[in-house]
């Protein structure tokens, strides 16, 4: 959670309630029904892999997200060590939860001895009790399939699952589901103004979700506006290219199902997923 610096179209007017809402996303009812039947959401394994590659392009400047189990560094954002496929942080509790899960599954693992220190530094940027061996041992653990499985499990439990579930409740298609997921990864699942819940509340003041009868594109633009404002409150997250030259690009193109080919830029680097 809460990673390194990462990844504006004009707002489309929200549709009125009643009969007009039957034409959400500018399609006649029959066409919309056909698209909905064909659409695949972010829980599809291929779509989920695309989501992970998009996040990795911003967090690790690579599309090879599976190479990031071993990633660990302090990015000076006040959250201690950031590590793994989703940026688990020693200062925010999710790294502690991860290592506790790993230790329940694999007692005596190489990271188990750091549990007291992880409990002590939770809520701070301290490395007390972790240095000098923690980063080396993290990379050793990352070769263990059980640790990789634990990272996958915590990613899904804390971030991917809740984000996609909320997006579906809001009537969002795959792109919107990804936009929620990317936001909850960086900002965390809380309700304060700069966490996922607060960002969503800010967006709801500007536009209605499709589930409320609103237009999908208008709502997602409002959400990205709120997300961008939240990013700018922290120097570590002040580069908003993951919104400006990635998610906005897909949204402006009308690619609400996040279908490849996809081409985007983060920090000026160009990436493509062809299929």
PDB file of C-alpha atoms in Angstrom:
ATOM      1  CA  UNK A   1       0.000   0.000   0.000  1.00  0.00           C
ATOM      2  CA  UNK A   2       1.021   3.599  -0.413  1.00  0.00           C
ATOM      3  CA  UNK A   3       3.888   3.288  -2.837  1.00  0.00           C
ATOM      4  CA  UNK A   4       6.526   5.367  -4.584  1.00  0.00           C
ATOM      5  CA  UNK A   5       5.590   8.310  -6.845  1.00  0.00           C
ATOM      6  CA  UNK A   6       3.397   6.897  -9.632  1.00  0.00           C
ATOM      7  CA  UNK A   7       1.040   6.590 -12.301  1.00  0.00           C
ATOM      8  CA  UNK A   8      -7.802  15.857 -18.171  1.00  0.00           C
ATOM      9  CA  UNK A   9     -10.515  15.229 -20.037  1.00  0.00           C
ATOM     10  CA  UNK A  10     -13.462  17.629 -19.516  1.00  0.00           C
ATOM     11  CA  UNK A  11     -16.342  16.332 -17.448  1.00  0.00           C
ATOM     12  CA  UNK A  12     -19.239  14.861 -19.346  1.00  0.00           C
ATOM     13  CA  UNK A  13     -22.580  16.097 -17.970  1.00  0.00           C
ATOM     14  CA  UNK A  14     -24.303  13.652 -15.644  1.00  0.00           C
ATOM     15  CA  UNK A  15     -27.414  12.076 -17.126  1.00  0.00           C
ATOM     16  CA  UNK A  16     -30.778  12.954 -15.667  1.00  0.00           C
ATOM     17  CA  UNK A  17     -32.818  10.488 -13.605  1.00  0.00           C
ATOM     18  CA  UNK A  18     -35.765   8.544 -14.952  1.00  0.00           C
ATOM     19  CA  UNK A  19     -36.024   7.386 -18.525  1.00  0.00           C
ATOM     20  CA  UNK A  20     -32.850   9.177 -19.630  1.00  0.00           C
ATOM     21  CA  UNK A  21     -30.747   7.029 -17.311  1.00  0.00           C
ATOM     22  CA  UNK A  22     -31.569   4.002 -19.436  1.00  0.00           C
ATOM     23  CA  UNK A  23     -29.055   5.370 -21.960  1.00  0.00           C
ATOM     24  CA  UNK A  24     -26.063   5.361 -19.620  1.00  0.00           C
ATOM     25  CA  UNK A  25     -22.750   5.635 -21.529  1.00  0.00           C
ATOM     26  CA  UNK A  26     -24.581   6.978 -24.561  1.00  0.00           C
ATOM     27  CA  UNK A  27     -25.928   3.651 -25.811  1.00  0.00           C
ATOM     28  CA  UNK A  28     -29.444   2.571 -26.609  1.00  0.00           C
ATOM     29  CA  UNK A  29     -30.787  -0.053 -24.163  1.00  0.00           C
ATOM     30  CA  UNK A  30     -30.337  -2.971 -26.580  1.00  0.00           C
ATOM     31  CA  UNK A  31     -26.765  -1.995 -27.449  1.00  0.00           C
ATOM     32  CA  UNK A  32     -25.883  -1.420 -23.816  1.00  0.00           C
ATOM     33  CA  UNK A  33     -27.300  -4.802 -22.813  1.00  0.00           C
ATOM     34  CA  UNK A  34     -25.237  -6.458 -25.533  1.00  0.00           C
ATOM     35  CA  UNK A  35     -22.051  -4.749 -24.360  1.00  0.00           C
ATOM     36  CA  UNK A  36     -22.744  -5.595 -20.716  1.00  0.00           C
ATOM     37  CA  UNK A  37     -23.266  -9.249 -21.598  1.00  0.00           C
ATOM     38  CA  UNK A  38     -19.925  -9.330 -23.411  1.00  0.00           C
ATOM     39  CA  UNK A  39     -17.951  -7.307 -20.870  1.00  0.00           C
ATOM     40  CA  UNK A  40     -15.431  -9.045 -18.624  1.00  0.00           C
ATOM     41  CA  UNK A  41     -14.668  -7.531 -15.236  1.00  0.00           C
ATOM     42  CA  UNK A  42     -11.360  -7.230 -13.417  1.00  0.00           C
ATOM     43  CA  UNK A  43     -11.731 -10.586 -11.636  1.00  0.00           C
ATOM     44  CA  UNK A  44     -11.114 -12.339 -14.952  1.00  0.00           C
ATOM     45  CA  UNK A  45      -7.556 -13.750 -14.700  1.00  0.00           C
ATOM     46  CA  UNK A  46      -6.351 -11.982 -17.825  1.00  0.00           C
ATOM     47  CA  UNK A  47      -7.888  -8.648 -16.814  1.00  0.00           C
ATOM     48  CA  UNK A  48      -6.405  -9.014 -13.344  1.00  0.00           C
ATOM     49  CA  UNK A  49      -2.981  -9.636 -14.856  1.00  0.00           C
ATOM     50  CA  UNK A  50      -3.392  -6.474 -16.939  1.00  0.00           C
ATOM     51  CA  UNK A  51      -4.228  -4.547 -13.761  1.00  0.00           C
ATOM     52  CA  UNK A  52      -1.123  -5.864 -12.038  1.00  0.00           C
ATOM     53  CA  UNK A  53       1.066  -4.916 -15.007  1.00  0.00           C
ATOM     54  CA  UNK A  54      -0.397  -1.409 -15.054  1.00  0.00           C
ATOM     55  CA  UNK A  55       0.333  -0.945 -11.357  1.00  0.00           C
ATOM     56  CA  UNK A  56       3.834  -2.353 -11.754  1.00  0.00           C
ATOM     57  CA  UNK A  57       4.614   0.087 -14.555  1.00  0.00           C
ATOM     58  CA  UNK A  58       4.025   2.927 -12.106  1.00  0.00           C
ATOM     59  CA  UNK A  59       5.502   1.369  -8.989  1.00  0.00           C
ATOM     60  CA  UNK A  60       8.478  -0.453 -10.435  1.00  0.00           C
ATOM     61  CA  UNK A  61       8.961   0.869 -14.004  1.00  0.00           C
ATOM     62  CA  UNK A  62       8.359  -2.653 -15.273  1.00  0.00           C
ATOM     63  CA  UNK A  63       5.474  -4.716 -16.607  1.00  0.00           C
ATOM     64  CA  UNK A  64       6.909  -7.809 -14.914  1.00  0.00           C
ATOM     65  CA  UNK A  65       4.878  -7.622 -11.718  1.00  0.00           C
ATOM     66  CA  UNK A  66       5.838 -11.137 -10.655  1.00  0.00           C
ATOM     67  CA  UNK A  67       9.434  -9.969 -10.350  1.00  0.00           C
ATOM     68  CA  UNK A  68       8.343  -7.593  -7.570  1.00  0.00           C
ATOM     69  CA  UNK A  69       7.810 -10.130  -4.776  1.00  0.00           C
ATOM     70  CA  UNK A  70      11.420  -9.380  -3.831  1.00  0.00           C
ATOM     71  CA  UNK A  71      11.170  -5.582  -4.121  1.00  0.00           C
ATOM     72  CA  UNK A  72      11.947  -3.617  -0.954  1.00  0.00           C
ATOM     73  CA  UNK A  73      13.177  -0.107  -0.208  1.00  0.00           C
ATOM     74  CA  UNK A  74      12.461   2.958   1.891  1.00  0.00           C
ATOM     75  CA  UNK A  75      11.125   5.583  -0.498  1.00  0.00           C
ATOM     76  CA  UNK A  76      11.198   8.335   2.134  1.00  0.00           C
ATOM     77  CA  UNK A  77       7.432   8.785   2.279  1.00  0.00           C
ATOM     78  CA  UNK A  78       7.225   8.439   6.053  1.00  0.00           C
ATOM     79  CA  UNK A  79       5.955   4.857   5.926  1.00  0.00           C
ATOM     80  CA  UNK A  80       9.167   2.938   6.515  1.00  0.00           C
ATOM     81  CA  UNK A  81       9.976   0.101   4.167  1.00  0.00           C
ATOM     82  CA  UNK A  82       7.811  -0.394   1.075  1.00  0.00           C
ATOM     83  CA  UNK A  83       7.956  -3.885  -0.373  1.00  0.00           C
ATOM     84  CA  UNK A  84       6.448  -6.621  -2.483  1.00  0.00           C
ATOM     85  CA  UNK A  85       3.917  -6.725  -5.277  1.00  0.00           C
ATOM     86  CA  UNK A  86       1.596  -4.157  -3.738  1.00  0.00           C
ATOM     87  CA  UNK A  87       3.955  -2.005  -1.698  1.00  0.00           C
ATOM     88  CA  UNK A  88       3.314  -3.422   1.766  1.00  0.00           C
ATOM     89  CA  UNK A  89       4.655  -0.892   4.290  1.00  0.00           C
ATOM     90  CA  UNK A  90       6.344  -1.465   7.623  1.00  0.00           C
ATOM     91  CA  UNK A  91       4.760   1.726   8.938  1.00  0.00           C
ATOM     92  CA  UNK A  92       1.136   1.099   7.965  1.00  0.00           C
ATOM     93  CA  UNK A  93       0.381  -2.367   9.301  1.00  0.00           C
ATOM     94  CA  UNK A  94      -0.123  -4.289   6.082  1.00  0.00           C
ATOM     95  CA  UNK A  95       3.461  -5.582   6.064  1.00  0.00           C
ATOM     96  CA  UNK A  96       2.967  -6.829   9.616  1.00  0.00           C
ATOM     97  CA  UNK A  97      -0.250  -8.598   8.605  1.00  0.00           C
ATOM     98  CA  UNK A  98       1.569 -10.172   5.668  1.00  0.00           C
ATOM     99  CA  UNK A  99       4.469 -11.521   7.721  1.00  0.00           C
ATOM    100  CA  UNK A 100       2.047 -12.796  10.373  1.00  0.00           C
ATOM    101  CA  UNK A 101       0.108 -14.679   7.674  1.00  0.00           C
ATOM    102  CA  UNK A 102       3.325 -16.064   6.202  1.00  0.00           C
ATOM    103  CA  UNK A 103       4.449 -17.223   9.644  1.00  0.00           C
ATOM    104  CA  UNK A 104       1.130 -18.961  10.319  1.00  0.00           C
ATOM    105  CA  UNK A 105       1.524 -20.812   7.036  1.00  0.00           C
ATOM    106  CA  UNK A 106       5.289 -21.375   7.336  1.00  0.00           C
ATOM    107  CA  UNK A 107       6.456 -21.259  10.981  1.00  0.00           C
ATOM    108  CA  UNK A 108      10.143 -20.562  11.391  1.00  0.00           C
ATOM    109  CA  UNK A 109      10.487 -18.704   8.103  1.00  0.00           C
ATOM    110  CA  UNK A 110      13.323 -16.229   7.613  1.00  0.00           C
ATOM    111  CA  UNK A 111      11.091 -13.199   8.376  1.00  0.00           C
ATOM    112  CA  UNK A 112       9.409 -14.552  11.511  1.00  0.00           C
ATOM    113  CA  UNK A 113      12.140 -13.208  13.774  1.00  0.00           C
ATOM    114  CA  UNK A 114      11.238  -9.650  12.694  1.00  0.00           C
ATOM    115  CA  UNK A 115       7.650  -9.799  13.941  1.00  0.00           C
ATOM    116  CA  UNK A 116       8.392  -8.053  17.266  1.00  0.00           C
ATOM    117  CA  UNK A 117      10.190  -5.253  15.416  1.00  0.00           C
ATOM    118  CA  UNK A 118       7.382  -4.912  12.861  1.00  0.00           C
ATOM    119  CA  UNK A 119       4.882  -4.535  15.684  1.00  0.00           C
ATOM    120  CA  UNK A 120       7.117  -1.923  17.309  1.00  0.00           C
ATOM    121  CA  UNK A 121       7.627   0.226  14.192  1.00  0.00           C
ATOM    122  CA  UNK A 122       4.013   0.033  13.009  1.00  0.00           C
ATOM    123  CA  UNK A 123       2.718   3.586  12.649  1.00  0.00           C
ATOM    124  CA  UNK A 124       6.156   5.103  12.114  1.00  0.00           C
ATOM    125  CA  UNK A 125       8.962   5.291   9.572  1.00  0.00           C
ATOM    126  CA  UNK A 126      11.444   3.658  11.958  1.00  0.00           C
ATOM    127  CA  UNK A 127      13.713   0.764  10.952  1.00  0.00           C
ATOM    128  CA  UNK A 128      14.433  -0.102  14.577  1.00  0.00           C
ATOM    129  CA  UNK A 129      14.963  -3.840  14.922  1.00  0.00           C
ATOM    130  CA  UNK A 130      14.767  -4.352  11.152  1.00  0.00           C
ATOM    131  CA  UNK A 131      18.190  -3.187  10.056  1.00  0.00           C
ATOM    132  CA  UNK A 132      20.592  -4.381   8.888  1.00  0.00           C
ATOM    133  CA  UNK A 133      19.253  -7.795   7.853  1.00  0.00           C
ATOM    134  CA  UNK A 134      15.568  -7.276   6.997  1.00  0.00           C
ATOM    135  CA  UNK A 135      15.926  -6.266   3.344  1.00  0.00           C
ATOM    136  CA  UNK A 136      18.258  -9.189   2.617  1.00  0.00           C
ATOM    137  CA  UNK A 137      15.948 -11.648   4.358  1.00  0.00           C
ATOM    138  CA  UNK A 138      12.897 -10.235   2.541  1.00  0.00           C
ATOM    139  CA  UNK A 139      14.574 -11.069  -0.774  1.00  0.00           C
ATOM    140  CA  UNK A 140      15.366 -14.553   0.468  1.00  0.00           C
ATOM    141  CA  UNK A 141      11.751 -15.072   1.538  1.00  0.00           C
ATOM    142  CA  UNK A 142      10.552 -13.833  -1.868  1.00  0.00           C
ATOM    143  CA  UNK A 143      11.954 -17.014  -3.445  1.00  0.00           C
ATOM    144  CA  UNK A 144       9.554 -19.082  -1.313  1.00  0.00           C
ATOM    145  CA  UNK A 145       6.302 -19.967  -3.074  1.00  0.00           C
ATOM    146  CA  UNK A 146       4.510 -19.768   0.282  1.00  0.00           C
ATOM    147  CA  UNK A 147       5.592 -16.134   0.728  1.00  0.00           C
ATOM    148  CA  UNK A 148       4.517 -15.302  -2.810  1.00  0.00           C
ATOM    149  CA  UNK A 149       1.135 -16.905  -2.100  1.00  0.00           C
ATOM    150  CA  UNK A 150       0.843 -14.877   1.106  1.00  0.00           C
ATOM    151  CA  UNK A 151       1.519 -11.653  -0.821  1.00  0.00           C
ATOM    152  CA  UNK A 152      -1.143 -12.605  -3.370  1.00  0.00           C
ATOM    153  CA  UNK A 153      -3.622 -13.407  -0.612  1.00  0.00           C
ATOM    154  CA  UNK A 154      -3.129 -10.131   1.276  1.00  0.00           C
ATOM    155  CA  UNK A 155      -3.261  -8.112  -1.936  1.00  0.00           C
ATOM    156  CA  UNK A 156      -6.634  -9.644  -2.728  1.00  0.00           C
ATOM    157  CA  UNK A 157      -8.028  -9.432   0.810  1.00  0.00           C
ATOM    158  CA  UNK A 158      -7.065  -5.855   1.595  1.00  0.00           C
ATOM    159  CA  UNK A 159      -6.952  -4.130  -1.788  1.00  0.00           C
ATOM    160  CA  UNK A 160      -8.116  -5.928  -4.910  1.00  0.00           C
ATOM    161  CA  UNK A 161     -11.234  -7.569  -3.488  1.00  0.00           C
ATOM    162  CA  UNK A 162     -12.644  -4.514  -1.684  1.00  0.00           C
ATOM    163  CA  UNK A 163     -11.866  -2.197  -4.612  1.00  0.00           C
ATOM    164  CA  UNK A 164     -13.557  -4.383  -7.211  1.00  0.00           C
ATOM    165  CA  UNK A 165     -16.510  -5.097  -4.926  1.00  0.00           C
ATOM    166  CA  UNK A 166     -17.140  -1.392  -4.350  1.00  0.00           C
ATOM    167  CA  UNK A 167     -16.682  -0.615  -8.038  1.00  0.00           C
ATOM    168  CA  UNK A 168     -19.270  -3.229  -8.977  1.00  0.00           C
ATOM    169  CA  UNK A 169     -21.707  -1.791  -6.436  1.00  0.00           C
ATOM    170  CA  UNK A 170     -21.155   1.586  -8.088  1.00  0.00           C
ATOM    171  CA  UNK A 171     -21.932   0.097 -11.504  1.00  0.00           C
ATOM    172  CA  UNK A 172     -18.396   0.488 -12.852  1.00  0.00           C
ATOM    173  CA  UNK A 173     -16.934  -1.618 -15.618  1.00  0.00           C
ATOM    174  CA  UNK A 174     -13.371  -2.964 -15.770  1.00  0.00           C
ATOM    175  CA  UNK A 175     -11.664   0.407 -16.229  1.00  0.00           C
ATOM    176  CA  UNK A 176     -13.498   1.878 -13.252  1.00  0.00           C
ATOM    177  CA  UNK A 177     -12.696  -1.215 -11.216  1.00  0.00           C
ATOM    178  CA  UNK A 178      -9.025  -0.723 -12.028  1.00  0.00           C
ATOM    179  CA  UNK A 179      -9.169   2.984 -11.218  1.00  0.00           C
ATOM    180  CA  UNK A 180     -10.555   2.107  -7.779  1.00  0.00           C
ATOM    181  CA  UNK A 181      -7.929  -0.605  -7.281  1.00  0.00           C
ATOM    182  CA  UNK A 182      -5.037   1.654  -8.234  1.00  0.00           C
ATOM    183  CA  UNK A 183      -6.338   4.320  -5.853  1.00  0.00           C
ATOM    184  CA  UNK A 184      -6.759   1.983  -2.891  1.00  0.00           C
ATOM    185  CA  UNK A 185      -3.246   0.629  -3.459  1.00  0.00           C
ATOM    186  CA  UNK A 186      -1.669   4.074  -3.244  1.00  0.00           C
ATOM    187  CA  UNK A 187      -3.925   5.800  -0.738  1.00  0.00           C
ATOM    188  CA  UNK A 188      -5.129   2.952   1.446  1.00  0.00           C
ATOM    189  CA  UNK A 189      -8.692   1.830   2.231  1.00  0.00           C
ATOM    190  CA  UNK A 190      -9.472   4.433   4.907  1.00  0.00           C
ATOM    191  CA  UNK A 191     -12.108   7.172   4.975  1.00  0.00           C
ATOM    192  CA  UNK A 192     -10.017  10.280   5.575  1.00  0.00           C
ATOM    193  CA  UNK A 193      -9.818  12.882   2.814  1.00  0.00           C
ATOM    194  CA  UNK A 194      -6.738  11.432   1.127  1.00  0.00           C
ATOM    195  CA  UNK A 195      -7.625   7.740   1.483  1.00  0.00           C
ATOM    196  CA  UNK A 196      -9.744   5.754  -0.959  1.00  0.00           C
ATOM    197  CA  UNK A 197     -12.989   6.268   0.927  1.00  0.00           C
ATOM    198  CA  UNK A 198     -12.457  10.012   1.184  1.00  0.00           C
ATOM    199  CA  UNK A 199     -11.537  10.315  -2.484  1.00  0.00           C
ATOM    200  CA  UNK A 200     -14.722   8.496  -3.432  1.00  0.00           C
ATOM    201  CA  UNK A 201     -16.805  10.770  -1.186  1.00  0.00           C
ATOM    202  CA  UNK A 202     -15.279  13.826  -2.849  1.00  0.00           C
ATOM    203  CA  UNK A 203     -16.109  12.424  -6.292  1.00  0.00           C
ATOM    204  CA  UNK A 204     -19.704  11.737  -5.251  1.00  0.00           C
ATOM    205  CA  UNK A 205     -20.153  15.439  -4.500  1.00  0.00           C
ATOM    206  CA  UNK A 206     -19.440  16.168  -8.165  1.00  0.00           C
ATOM    207  CA  UNK A 207     -21.050  13.277 -10.045  1.00  0.00           C
ATOM    208  CA  UNK A 208     -23.329  10.297  -9.588  1.00  0.00           C
ATOM    209  CA  UNK A 209     -22.183   6.724 -10.051  1.00  0.00           C
ATOM    210  CA  UNK A 210     -23.785   4.635 -12.809  1.00  0.00           C
ATOM    211  CA  UNK A 211     -25.621   2.729 -10.065  1.00  0.00           C
ATOM    212  CA  UNK A 212     -27.159   6.071  -9.038  1.00  0.00           C
ATOM    213  CA  UNK A 213     -28.180   6.832 -12.609  1.00  0.00           C
ATOM    214  CA  UNK A 214     -25.061   8.794 -13.523  1.00  0.00           C
ATOM    215  CA  UNK A 215     -22.801   8.612 -16.548  1.00  0.00           C
ATOM    216  CA  UNK A 216     -19.797   6.294 -16.148  1.00  0.00           C
ATOM    217  CA  UNK A 217     -17.306   8.606 -17.864  1.00  0.00           C
ATOM    218  CA  UNK A 218     -18.440  11.697 -15.967  1.00  0.00           C
ATOM    219  CA  UNK A 219     -18.193   9.913 -12.648  1.00  0.00           C
ATOM    220  CA  UNK A 220     -14.751   8.449 -13.365  1.00  0.00           C
ATOM    221  CA  UNK A 221     -13.472  11.874 -14.394  1.00  0.00           C
ATOM    222  CA  UNK A 222     -14.736  13.256 -11.082  1.00  0.00           C
ATOM    223  CA  UNK A 223     -13.038  10.416  -9.216  1.00  0.00           C
ATOM    224  CA  UNK A 224      -9.741  10.988 -11.032  1.00  0.00           C
ATOM    225  CA  UNK A 225      -9.966  14.713 -10.254  1.00  0.00           C
ATOM    226  CA  UNK A 226     -10.342  13.882  -6.567  1.00  0.00           C
ATOM    227  CA  UNK A 227      -7.570  11.296  -6.756  1.00  0.00           C
ATOM    228  CA  UNK A 228      -5.194  13.750  -8.380  1.00  0.00           C
ATOM    229  CA  UNK A 229      -5.885  16.358  -5.686  1.00  0.00           C
ATOM    230  CA  UNK A 230      -5.137  13.762  -2.998  1.00  0.00           C
ATOM    231  CA  UNK A 231      -1.875  12.789  -4.682  1.00  0.00           C
ATOM    232  CA  UNK A 232      -0.705  16.387  -4.715  1.00  0.00           C
ATOM    233  CA  UNK A 233      -0.958  16.629  -0.935  1.00  0.00           C
ATOM    234  CA  UNK A 234       2.172  14.452  -0.610  1.00  0.00           C
ATOM    235  CA  UNK A 235       5.509  15.168  -2.241  1.00  0.00           C
ATOM    236  CA  UNK A 236       6.171  11.438  -2.639  1.00  0.00           C
ATOM    237  CA  UNK A 237       3.018  11.100  -4.731  1.00  0.00           C
ATOM    238  CA  UNK A 238       3.052  14.475  -6.474  1.00  0.00           C
ATOM    239  CA  UNK A 239       3.793  13.063  -9.922  1.00  0.00           C
ATOM    240  CA  UNK A 240       0.304  12.379 -11.255  1.00  0.00           C
ATOM    241  CA  UNK A 241       1.266  10.794 -14.573  1.00  0.00           C
ATOM    242  CA  UNK A 242      -0.377   7.492 -13.636  1.00  0.00           C
ATOM    243  CA  UNK A 243      -3.624   9.461 -13.804  1.00  0.00           C
ATOM    244  CA  UNK A 244      -2.827  11.998 -16.519  1.00  0.00           C
ATOM    245  CA  UNK A 245      -1.064   9.842 -19.115  1.00  0.00           C
ATOM    246  CA  UNK A 246      -2.429   6.432 -18.207  1.00  0.00           C
ATOM    247  CA  UNK A 247      -5.931   6.186 -16.734  1.00  0.00           C
ATOM    248  CA  UNK A 248      -7.196   9.376 -18.396  1.00  0.00           C
ATOM    249  CA  UNK A 249      -5.906   8.073 -21.721  1.00  0.00           C
ATOM    250  CA  UNK A 250      -8.021   4.928 -21.452  1.00  0.00           C
ATOM    251  CA  UNK A 251     -11.031   6.899 -20.243  1.00  0.00           C
ATOM    252  CA  UNK A 252     -10.785   9.508 -22.997  1.00  0.00           C
ATOM    253  CA  UNK A 253     -10.594   6.702 -25.554  1.00  0.00           C
ATOM    254  CA  UNK A 254     -13.837   5.260 -24.167  1.00  0.00           C
ATOM    255  CA  UNK A 255     -12.113   1.993 -23.235  1.00  0.00           C
ATOM    256  CA  UNK A 256     -14.383   1.297 -20.279  1.00  0.00           C
ATOM    257  CA  UNK A 257     -13.694  -2.433 -20.422  1.00  0.00           C
ATOM    258  CA  UNK A 258      -9.901  -1.967 -20.300  1.00  0.00           C
ATOM    259  CA  UNK A 259      -9.433  -4.004 -23.436  1.00  0.00           C
ATOM    260  CA  UNK A 260      -5.977  -4.299 -25.005  1.00  0.00           C
ATOM    261  CA  UNK A 261      -4.122  -3.069 -26.880  1.00  0.00           C
ATOM    262  CA  UNK A 262      -3.282  -0.476 -24.242  1.00  0.00           C
ATOM    263  CA  UNK A 263      -0.587   2.167 -24.549  1.00  0.00           C
ATOM    264  CA  UNK A 264       0.250   4.657 -21.817  1.00  0.00           C
ATOM    265  CA  UNK A 265       3.079   6.619 -20.197  1.00  0.00           C
ATOM    266  CA  UNK A 266       4.290   6.918 -16.623  1.00  0.00           C
ATOM    267  CA  UNK A 267       7.080   9.361 -15.760  1.00  0.00           C
ATOM    268  CA  UNK A 268       7.510   9.806 -19.499  1.00  0.00           C
ATOM    269  CA  UNK A 269       8.223   6.098 -20.103  1.00  0.00           C
ATOM    270  CA  UNK A 270       5.995   4.457 -22.688  1.00  0.00           C
ATOM    271  CA  UNK A 271       4.391   1.046 -22.137  1.00  0.00           C
ATOM    272  CA  UNK A 272       2.185  -1.189 -24.252  1.00  0.00           C
ATOM    273  CA  UNK A 273       0.110  -4.274 -23.533  1.00  0.00           C
ATOM    274  CA  UNK A 274      -0.739  -5.680 -26.931  1.00  0.00           C
ATOM    275  CA  UNK A 275      -3.114  -8.441 -25.892  1.00  0.00           C
TER     276      UNK A 275
END
